[in-house]
Amino acid sequence: MSNSRTNWQRFKELTILMVGLGVIGVLVLVTGVFPIKASSGHWPITTWVLDFASDRSVAFHSAGIESPPLDEPGMIRLGAASYDANCRWCHGRPGLPEPRVPGEMTPSPPFFPTAKLDHEPRELFYIVKHGIKFAGMPAWTARQREDEIWPLVAFLKSFPELEEATYLDHVEVAMETDSAVTQLVAAACAACHGPHGHGRAGDRVPMIAGQNREYLQLTLEAYKTGQRHSGIMEPIAARLTAEDIRRLADYFSNQSEHAAASQTVEASSHSASADLATLTESERRLYDLGESLAIHGDGPQKIASCNECHGPTNGDHNAEYPRLQGQPAKYLRRQLQLFADSLRGGTENVDLMHPIANKLSEEQIDALALYYSRQ
């Protein structure tokens, strides 16, 4: 009986304590007495707990993510351009002091030129893709495009040895002339696409020199509104005015499709000779399959000829459709996969591609990518 009374007494005391704590919590919430000001920072113990909990959460949820090779030609340069456009405002860049405004955030974002980036690639991928709650770290704009995150991860892993000159070489491009439009190209496009649209950040990036003007304009507008998904392109296009978009479309559509001999198309295999003699026997069979699909389509599968809309054939084509010849195989392959999975987004014409792409096998996708890259 005594033990029962003692247990009951403890239960009542615990209940009173919990109710009391609840009342205090409600009073703090309602009165607003607890300061939320960022200027005071966190207590050291709070910082430690939050950092520890964040690290453990990232390690747990990123388990199982497989990193692709991060030494692909052009990958770091593409990541650097993405970082410069979207991340350096908070995390800084080599050669400049820590940004003052984000430095006053609580918690403040790490200043990468001096921070210790010891996360695994899979952990960096998870953080970039999903962001961090209560830390001001946003999620990736287009989570449909996980492939765009890995170049940024590759660049972040290179940060500890990164010097200012190397960083500037990645993100700054000299233009041959100084005009309003070339300044716009240098600021918004050249780091990835080169000064004339022939590419300088690897085969994940399309060649836009000589592309149809209407297609370029509609595509930039689709990026700007989020109709076409890209964590790299959406933030850039969002800062462009309608006049900027028109001028960029005019500029790149009027560039020669062929790079001058004096120009260097860095880290990009699509600048290589299209001589079919360089193909292996298996690649030649794949090329022939791609040629057949492009010219004739596939009647039994109800796949139309690609050339009818995208060229190259005689006759006029809808200028709202892109020209595919000469595009990097890696870029073309990825776009067809995105179409097949209904993840690409795009202009009002995008739905025309879904019933075609989702009928293509992996081999047919590879074949078309190879064929058009060799035109």
CSV table of N, CA, C and O in Angstrom, one decimal, residues 91 94 181 211 213 260 266:
chain,number,residue,atom,x,y,z
A,91,HIS,N,28.7,32.2,-49.5
A,91,HIS,CA,29.9,31.4,-49.1
A,91,HIS,C,31.2,32.0,-49.5
A,91,HIS,O,32.2,31.4,-49.2
A,94,PRO,N,37.5,32.8,-53.5
A,94,PRO,CA,38.9,33.1,-53.3
A,94,PRO,C,39.3,34.5,-53.7
A,94,PRO,O,38.8,35.0,-54.7
A,181,VAL,N,25.7,44.0,-75.4
A,181,VAL,CA,25.3,42.6,-75.6
A,181,VAL,C,26.4,41.6,-75.2
A,181,VAL,O,26.2,40.6,-74.5
A,211,GLN,N,22.1,28.2,-83.2
A,211,GLN,CA,20.8,27.6,-82.8
A,211,GLN,C,19.7,28.5,-83.3
A,211,GLN,O,19.9,29.7,-83.4
A,213,ARG,N,16.9,31.1,-83.4
A,213,ARG,CA,16.6,32.2,-82.5
A,213,ARG,C,15.3,32.0,-81.7
A,213,ARG,O,15.3,32.2,-80.5
A,260,ALA,N,36.1,29.0,-84.7
A,260,ALA,CA,37.3,29.4,-85.5
A,260,ALA,C,38.5,28.6,-85.0
A,260,ALA,O,38.6,28.2,-83.8
A,266,GLU,N,37.1,24.1,-74.7
A,266,GLU,CA,37.8,23.4,-73.7
A,266,GLU,C,37.0,22.2,-73.2
A,266,GLU,O,35.8,22.3,-73.0
